[in-house]
mmCIF file of N, CA and C in Angstrom:
data_model
loop_
_atom_site.group_PDB
_atom_site.id
_atom_site.type_symbol
_atom_site.label_atom_id
_atom_site.label_comp_id
_atom_site.label_asym_id
_atom_site.label_seq_id
_atom_site.Cartn_x
_atom_site.Cartn_y
_atom_site.Cartn_z
ATOM 1 N N MET A 1 78.066 68.377 32.699
ATOM 2 C CA MET A 1 77.322 69.422 32.043
ATOM 3 C C MET A 1 77.343 70.645 32.962
ATOM 4 N N THR A 2 77.556 71.810 32.367
ATOM 5 C CA THR A 2 77.575 73.030 33.159
ATOM 6 C C THR A 2 76.150 73.446 33.508
ATOM 7 N N GLU A 3 76.028 74.254 34.536
ATOM 8 C CA GLU A 3 74.704 74.741 34.944
ATOM 9 C C GLU A 3 74.083 75.596 33.849
ATOM 10 N N GLU A 4 74.919 76.391 33.169
ATOM 11 C CA GLU A 4 74.405 77.245 32.099
ATOM 12 C C GLU A 4 73.834 76.401 30.963
ATOM 13 N N LEU A 5 74.568 75.369 30.555
ATOM 14 C CA LEU A 5 74.102 74.497 29.484
ATOM 15 C C LEU A 5 72.809 73.792 29.891
ATOM 16 N N GLU A 6 72.767 73.316 31.109
ATOM 17 C CA GLU A 6 71.568 72.648 31.601
ATOM 18 C C GLU A 6 70.370 73.604 31.589
ATOM 19 N N GLN A 7 70.579 74.841 32.030
ATOM 20 C CA GLN A 7 69.497 75.823 32.058
ATOM 21 C C GLN A 7 69.042 76.185 30.647
ATOM 22 N N LEU A 8 69.980 76.323 29.730
ATOM 23 C CA LEU A 8 69.618 76.625 28.340
ATOM 24 C C LEU A 8 68.776 75.506 27.725
ATOM 25 N N LEU A 9 69.168 74.273 27.966
ATOM 26 C CA LEU A 9 68.394 73.150 27.436
ATOM 27 C C LEU A 9 66.988 73.129 28.030
ATOM 28 N N LYS A 10 66.859 73.466 29.308
ATOM 29 C CA LYS A 10 65.543 73.546 29.942
ATOM 30 C C LYS A 10 64.727 74.693 29.359
ATOM 31 N N ASN A 11 65.349 75.852 29.212
ATOM 32 C CA ASN A 11 64.648 77.022 28.675
ATOM 33 C C ASN A 11 64.165 76.790 27.246
ATOM 34 N N LEU A 12 64.970 76.099 26.470
ATOM 35 C CA LEU A 12 64.611 75.817 25.079
ATOM 36 C C LEU A 12 63.694 74.590 24.947
ATOM 37 N N LYS A 13 63.366 74.000 26.080
ATOM 38 C CA LYS A 13 62.493 72.820 26.126
ATOM 39 C C LYS A 13 63.054 71.675 25.297
ATOM 40 N N LEU A 14 64.346 71.471 25.427
ATOM 41 C CA LEU A 14 65.031 70.373 24.755
ATOM 42 C C LEU A 14 65.241 69.255 25.774
ATOM 43 N N ARG A 15 64.138 68.737 26.277
ATOM 44 C CA ARG A 15 64.182 67.783 27.384
ATOM 45 C C ARG A 15 64.901 66.497 27.033
ATOM 46 N N ARG A 16 64.765 66.028 25.814
ATOM 47 C CA ARG A 16 65.434 64.785 25.431
ATOM 48 C C ARG A 16 66.944 64.983 25.373
ATOM 49 N N MET A 17 67.376 66.112 24.814
ATOM 50 C CA MET A 17 68.812 66.388 24.763
ATOM 51 C C MET A 17 69.379 66.456 26.174
ATOM 52 N N LEU A 18 68.625 67.061 27.066
ATOM 53 C CA LEU A 18 69.053 67.169 28.455
ATOM 54 C C LEU A 18 69.199 65.791 29.087
ATOM 55 N N SER A 19 68.256 64.897 28.791
ATOM 56 C CA SER A 19 68.299 63.576 29.422
ATOM 57 C C SER A 19 69.369 62.656 28.841
ATOM 58 N N VAL A 20 69.765 62.849 27.590
ATOM 59 C CA VAL A 20 70.753 61.944 26.977
ATOM 60 C C VAL A 20 72.154 62.536 26.903
ATOM 61 N N TYR A 21 72.308 63.778 27.291
ATOM 62 C CA TYR A 21 73.589 64.471 27.146
ATOM 63 C C TYR A 21 74.753 63.690 27.743
ATOM 64 N N ASP A 22 74.639 63.321 29.011
ATOM 65 C CA ASP A 22 75.757 62.649 29.675
ATOM 66 C C ASP A 22 76.095 61.304 29.033
ATOM 67 N N GLY A 23 75.076 60.550 28.654
ATOM 68 C CA GLY A 23 75.309 59.251 28.023
ATOM 69 C C GLY A 23 76.008 59.380 26.686
ATOM 70 N N ILE A 24 75.583 60.321 25.880
ATOM 71 C CA ILE A 24 76.209 60.532 24.567
ATOM 72 C C ILE A 24 77.620 61.079 24.756
ATOM 73 N N ALA A 25 77.795 61.962 25.721
ATOM 74 C CA ALA A 25 79.124 62.536 25.966
ATOM 75 C C ALA A 25 80.117 61.446 26.335
ATOM 76 N N ARG A 26 79.702 60.529 27.195
ATOM 77 C CA ARG A 26 80.602 59.440 27.601
ATOM 78 C C ARG A 26 80.859 58.474 26.440
ATOM 79 N N ALA A 27 79.829 58.154 25.701
ATOM 80 C CA ALA A 27 79.958 57.166 24.627
ATOM 81 C C ALA A 27 80.831 57.673 23.491
ATOM 82 N N GLU A 28 80.786 58.961 23.209
ATOM 83 C CA GLU A 28 81.481 59.486 22.039
ATOM 84 C C GLU A 28 82.707 60.335 22.383
ATOM 85 N N LYS A 29 83.041 60.419 23.647
ATOM 86 C CA LYS A 29 84.125 61.300 24.086
ATOM 87 C C LYS A 29 85.450 60.997 23.389
ATOM 88 N N ALA A 30 85.800 59.742 23.296
ATOM 89 C CA ALA A 30 87.114 59.373 22.782
ATOM 90 C C ALA A 30 87.205 59.469 21.265
ATOM 91 N N GLN A 31 86.115 59.230 20.552
ATOM 92 C CA GLN A 31 86.254 59.075 19.103
ATOM 93 C C GLN A 31 85.455 60.058 18.256
ATOM 94 N N ALA A 32 84.544 60.791 18.829
ATOM 95 C CA ALA A 32 83.658 61.617 18.013
ATOM 96 C C ALA A 32 84.140 63.059 17.898
ATOM 97 N N SER A 33 83.828 63.643 16.763
ATOM 98 C CA SER A 33 84.099 65.067 16.583
ATOM 99 C C SER A 33 82.966 65.855 17.242
ATOM 100 N N TYR A 34 83.140 67.148 17.342
ATOM 101 C CA TYR A 34 82.093 67.987 17.928
ATOM 102 C C TYR A 34 80.813 67.885 17.104
ATOM 103 N N SER A 35 80.953 67.881 15.805
ATOM 104 C CA SER A 35 79.750 67.814 14.960
ATOM 105 C C SER A 35 79.031 66.476 15.140
ATOM 106 N N ASP A 36 79.767 65.386 15.314
ATOM 107 C CA ASP A 36 79.133 64.094 15.569
ATOM 108 C C ASP A 36 78.404 64.099 16.905
ATOM 109 N N PHE A 37 79.013 64.724 17.900
ATOM 110 C CA PHE A 37 78.403 64.816 19.219
ATOM 111 C C PHE A 37 77.100 65.611 19.161
ATOM 112 N N VAL A 38 77.151 66.778 18.517
ATOM 113 C CA VAL A 38 75.956 67.613 18.391
ATOM 114 C C VAL A 38 74.895 66.893 17.564
ATOM 115 N N ALA A 39 75.330 66.209 16.519
ATOM 116 C CA ALA A 39 74.378 65.451 15.700
ATOM 117 C C ALA A 39 73.683 64.373 16.525
ATOM 118 N N GLY A 40 74.403 63.720 17.407
ATOM 119 C CA GLY A 40 73.801 62.714 18.280
ATOM 120 C C GLY A 40 72.755 63.314 19.196
ATOM 121 N N LEU A 41 73.054 64.476 19.760
ATOM 122 C CA LEU A 41 72.075 65.157 20.614
ATOM 123 C C LEU A 41 70.843 65.584 19.828
ATOM 124 N N LEU A 42 71.072 66.173 18.671
ATOM 125 C CA LEU A 42 69.944 66.620 17.850
ATOM 126 C C LEU A 42 69.100 65.449 17.358
ATOM 127 N N ARG A 43 69.764 64.350 17.018
ATOM 128 C CA ARG A 43 69.048 63.149 16.576
ATOM 129 C C ARG A 43 68.118 62.639 17.686
ATOM 130 N N ALA A 44 68.613 62.615 18.910
ATOM 131 C CA ALA A 44 67.800 62.166 20.047
ATOM 132 C C ALA A 44 66.602 63.087 20.252
ATOM 133 N N GLN A 45 66.831 64.393 20.149
ATOM 134 C CA GLN A 45 65.736 65.350 20.316
ATOM 135 C C GLN A 45 64.722 65.208 19.198
ATOM 136 N N TRP A 46 65.182 65.036 17.969
ATOM 137 C CA TRP A 46 64.292 64.887 16.813
ATOM 138 C C TRP A 46 63.409 63.647 16.972
ATOM 139 N N ARG A 47 64.012 62.530 17.369
ATOM 140 C CA ARG A 47 63.226 61.305 17.582
ATOM 141 C C ARG A 47 62.167 61.513 18.649
ATOM 142 N N ASP A 48 62.548 62.182 19.732
ATOM 143 C CA ASP A 48 61.599 62.433 20.812
ATOM 144 C C ASP A 48 60.429 63.279 20.309
ATOM 145 N N ARG A 49 60.711 64.303 19.540
ATOM 146 C CA ARG A 49 59.635 65.148 19.006
ATOM 147 C C ARG A 49 58.753 64.388 18.036
ATOM 148 N N GLN A 50 59.346 63.539 17.222
ATOM 149 C CA GLN A 50 58.550 62.744 16.286
ATOM 150 C C GLN A 50 57.639 61.779 17.039
ATOM 151 N N GLU A 51 58.177 61.135 18.073
ATOM 152 C CA GLU A 51 57.374 60.213 18.877
ATOM 153 C C GLU A 51 56.256 60.948 19.591
ATOM 154 N N SER A 52 56.545 62.121 20.133
ATOM 155 C CA SER A 52 55.523 62.913 20.823
ATOM 156 C C SER A 52 54.436 63.358 19.862
ATOM 157 N N ALA A 53 54.839 63.780 18.672
ATOM 158 C CA ALA A 53 53.853 64.211 17.677
ATOM 159 C C ALA A 53 52.963 63.044 17.253
ATOM 160 N N LEU A 54 53.557 61.889 17.078
ATOM 161 C CA LEU A 54 52.786 60.715 16.701
ATOM 162 C C LEU A 54 51.812 60.327 17.801
ATOM 163 N N GLU A 55 52.274 60.349 19.042
ATOM 164 C CA GLU A 55 51.396 60.051 20.175
ATOM 165 C C GLU A 55 50.245 61.040 20.232
ATOM 166 N N TRP A 56 50.534 62.308 20.031
ATOM 167 C CA TRP A 56 49.509 63.335 20.090
ATOM 168 C C TRP A 56 48.465 63.123 18.997
ATOM 169 N N ARG A 57 48.927 62.848 17.781
ATOM 170 C CA ARG A 57 47.994 62.609 16.675
ATOM 171 C C ARG A 57 47.178 61.349 16.906
ATOM 172 N N PHE A 58 47.835 60.340 17.395
ATOM 173 C CA PHE A 58 47.184 59.056 17.611
ATOM 174 C C PHE A 58 46.129 59.159 18.706
ATOM 175 N N ALA A 59 46.408 59.908 19.758
ATOM 176 C CA ALA A 59 45.480 60.050 20.876
ATOM 177 C C ALA A 59 44.337 60.996 20.532
ATOM 178 N N GLY A 60 44.589 61.967 19.665
ATOM 179 C CA GLY A 60 43.554 62.916 19.293
ATOM 180 C C GLY A 60 43.022 63.667 20.501
ATOM 181 N N GLU A 61 41.735 63.731 20.614
ATOM 182 C CA GLU A 61 41.093 64.439 21.721
ATOM 183 C C GLU A 61 41.001 63.579 22.974
ATOM 184 N N SER A 62 41.333 62.337 22.862
ATOM 185 C CA SER A 62 41.221 61.418 23.988
ATOM 186 C C SER A 62 42.174 61.799 25.109
ATOM 187 N N ALA A 63 41.720 61.596 26.329
ATOM 188 C CA ALA A 63 42.579 61.842 27.484
ATOM 189 C C ALA A 63 43.594 60.715 27.637
ATOM 190 N N GLU A 64 43.310 59.578 27.007
ATOM 191 C CA GLU A 64 44.218 58.433 27.090
ATOM 192 C C GLU A 64 45.372 58.602 26.105
ATOM 193 N N ARG A 65 46.516 58.089 26.468
ATOM 194 C CA ARG A 65 47.664 58.037 25.557
ATOM 195 C C ARG A 65 47.752 56.615 25.039
ATOM 196 N N TRP A 66 47.679 56.468 23.725
ATOM 197 C CA TRP A 66 47.722 55.136 23.131
ATOM 198 C C TRP A 66 48.995 54.953 22.331
ATOM 199 N N SER A 67 49.420 53.725 22.264
ATOM 200 C CA SER A 67 50.515 53.330 21.382
ATOM 201 C C SER A 67 49.974 52.178 20.545
ATOM 202 N N LEU A 68 50.801 51.618 19.692
ATOM 203 C CA LEU A 68 50.340 50.474 18.902
ATOM 204 C C LEU A 68 49.967 49.300 19.797
ATOM 205 N N GLU A 69 50.628 49.188 20.939
ATOM 206 C CA GLU A 69 50.351 48.073 21.840
ATOM 207 C C GLU A 69 49.098 48.310 22.689
ATOM 208 N N THR A 70 48.806 49.569 23.018
ATOM 209 C CA THR A 70 47.699 49.850 23.934
ATOM 210 C C THR A 70 46.422 50.320 23.245
ATOM 211 N N PHE A 71 46.429 50.476 21.937
ATOM 212 C CA PHE A 71 45.245 50.943 21.217
ATOM 213 C C PHE A 71 44.087 49.966 21.431
ATOM 214 N N PRO A 72 42.873 50.469 21.716
ATOM 215 C CA PRO A 72 41.727 49.584 21.966
ATOM 216 C C PRO A 72 41.110 49.059 20.662
ATOM 217 N N TYR A 73 41.784 48.117 20.047
ATOM 218 C CA TYR A 73 41.307 47.562 18.777
ATOM 219 C C TYR A 73 39.921 46.950 18.913
ATOM 220 N N ALA A 74 39.606 46.377 20.053
ATOM 221 C CA ALA A 74 38.301 45.744 20.254
ATOM 222 C C ALA A 74 37.173 46.770 20.181
ATOM 223 N N ARG A 75 37.412 47.986 20.603
ATOM 224 C CA ARG A 75 36.395 49.040 20.542
ATOM 225 C C ARG A 75 36.312 49.685 19.175
ATOM 226 N N GLN A 76 37.248 49.373 18.303
ATOM 227 C CA GLN A 76 37.285 49.948 16.958
ATOM 228 C C GLN A 76 37.279 48.815 15.930
ATOM 229 N N PRO A 77 36.117 48.208 15.666
ATOM 230 C CA PRO A 77 36.074 47.053 14.765
ATOM 231 C C PRO A 77 36.510 47.360 13.336
ATOM 232 N N GLY A 78 36.472 48.626 12.932
ATOM 233 C CA GLY A 78 36.880 48.983 11.582
ATOM 234 C C GLY A 78 38.390 49.102 11.414
ATOM 235 N N VAL A 79 39.124 49.005 12.503
ATOM 236 C CA VAL A 79 40.584 49.134 12.456
ATOM 237 C C VAL A 79 41.197 47.733 12.432
ATOM 238 N N ASN A 80 41.958 47.470 11.390
ATOM 239 C CA ASN A 80 42.583 46.169 11.221
ATOM 240 C C ASN A 80 43.958 46.187 11.895
ATOM 241 N N ARG A 81 44.062 45.470 12.996
ATOM 242 C CA ARG A 81 45.300 45.444 13.790
ATOM 243 C C ARG A 81 46.495 44.989 12.949
ATOM 244 N N LYS A 82 46.306 43.953 12.153
ATOM 245 C CA LYS A 82 47.399 43.407 11.338
ATOM 246 C C LYS A 82 47.878 44.445 10.311
ATOM 247 N N GLN A 83 46.934 45.154 9.706
ATOM 248 C CA GLN A 83 47.288 46.162 8.711
ATOM 249 C C GLN A 83 48.021 47.341 9.362
ATOM 250 N N ILE A 84 47.570 47.760 10.526
ATOM 251 C CA ILE A 84 48.234 48.853 11.244
ATOM 252 C C ILE A 84 49.659 48.451 11.604
ATOM 253 N N ARG A 85 49.835 47.225 12.057
ATOM 254 C CA ARG A 85 51.186 46.730 12.382
ATOM 255 C C ARG A 85 52.079 46.734 11.144
ATOM 256 N N ALA A 86 51.527 46.325 10.011
ATOM 257 C CA ALA A 86 52.297 46.314 8.757
ATOM 258 C C ALA A 86 52.707 47.728 8.374
ATOM 259 N N PHE A 87 51.790 48.682 8.524
ATOM 260 C CA PHE A 87 52.122 50.082 8.233
ATOM 261 C C PHE A 87 53.216 50.582 9.168
ATOM 262 N N ALA A 88 53.154 50.203 10.424
ATOM 263 C CA ALA A 88 54.141 50.651 11.403
ATOM 264 C C ALA A 88 55.541 50.155 11.075
ATOM 265 N N GLU A 89 55.647 49.018 10.428
ATOM 266 C CA GLU A 89 56.950 48.476 10.046
ATOM 267 C C GLU A 89 57.594 49.248 8.899
ATOM 268 N N LEU A 90 56.804 50.010 8.150
ATOM 269 C CA LEU A 90 57.266 50.838 7.025
ATOM 270 C C LEU A 90 57.908 50.032 5.898
ATOM 271 N N ASP A 91 57.559 48.766 5.779
ATOM 272 C CA ASP A 91 58.105 47.947 4.696
ATOM 273 C C ASP A 91 57.695 48.467 3.323
ATOM 274 N N PHE A 92 56.547 49.105 3.244
ATOM 275 C CA PHE A 92 56.062 49.622 1.968
ATOM 276 C C PHE A 92 56.960 50.730 1.419
ATOM 277 N N VAL A 93 57.732 51.399 2.273
ATOM 278 C CA VAL A 93 58.612 52.471 1.830
ATOM 279 C C VAL A 93 59.701 51.919 0.920
ATOM 280 N N ALA A 94 60.281 50.813 1.285
ATOM 281 C CA ALA A 94 61.354 50.212 0.467
ATOM 282 C C ALA A 94 60.825 49.814 -0.899
ATOM 283 N N SER A 95 59.618 49.311 -0.953
ATOM 284 C CA SER A 95 59.080 48.884 -2.246
ATOM 285 C C SER A 95 58.738 50.072 -3.129
ATOM 286 N N THR A 96 58.388 51.227 -2.558
ATOM 287 C CA THR A 96 58.091 52.395 -3.381
ATOM 288 C C THR A 96 59.346 53.032 -3.931
ATOM 289 N N ARG A 97 60.480 52.824 -3.301
ATOM 290 C CA ARG A 97 61.731 53.402 -3.816
ATOM 291 C C ARG A 97 62.092 52.804 -5.176
ATOM 292 N N THR A 98 61.766 51.572 -5.394
ATOM 293 C CA THR A 98 62.108 50.944 -6.665
ATOM 294 C C THR A 98 61.264 51.499 -7.805
ATOM 295 N N TRP A 99 60.130 52.097 -7.502
ATOM 296 C CA TRP A 99 59.264 52.671 -8.528
ATOM 297 C C TRP A 99 59.738 54.031 -8.989
ATOM 298 N N CYS A 100 60.442 54.726 -8.157
ATOM 299 C CA CYS A 100 60.851 56.104 -8.482
ATOM 300 C C CYS A 100 62.004 56.146 -9.441
#
């Protein structure tokens, strides 16, 4: 990666693209087109932003960062751990497609 490209990714706050660039470049060098390569970088950045947004929403005002594994279910008796896990699997999405 060139210094200019690295600096641009830092300036644009594309931290995930910066961290996966070399790995994607090596993995796709022989067989991928430029558009496939760029799509791989953008896909990695998009996933990172989605995960960060979910973490932010999930944590709310709390100073703690929670995930599905670290959420304090014992302190939240109204939260059904099994139901939250089922929602996280997104199985309900496939069943709604058949209705449309």
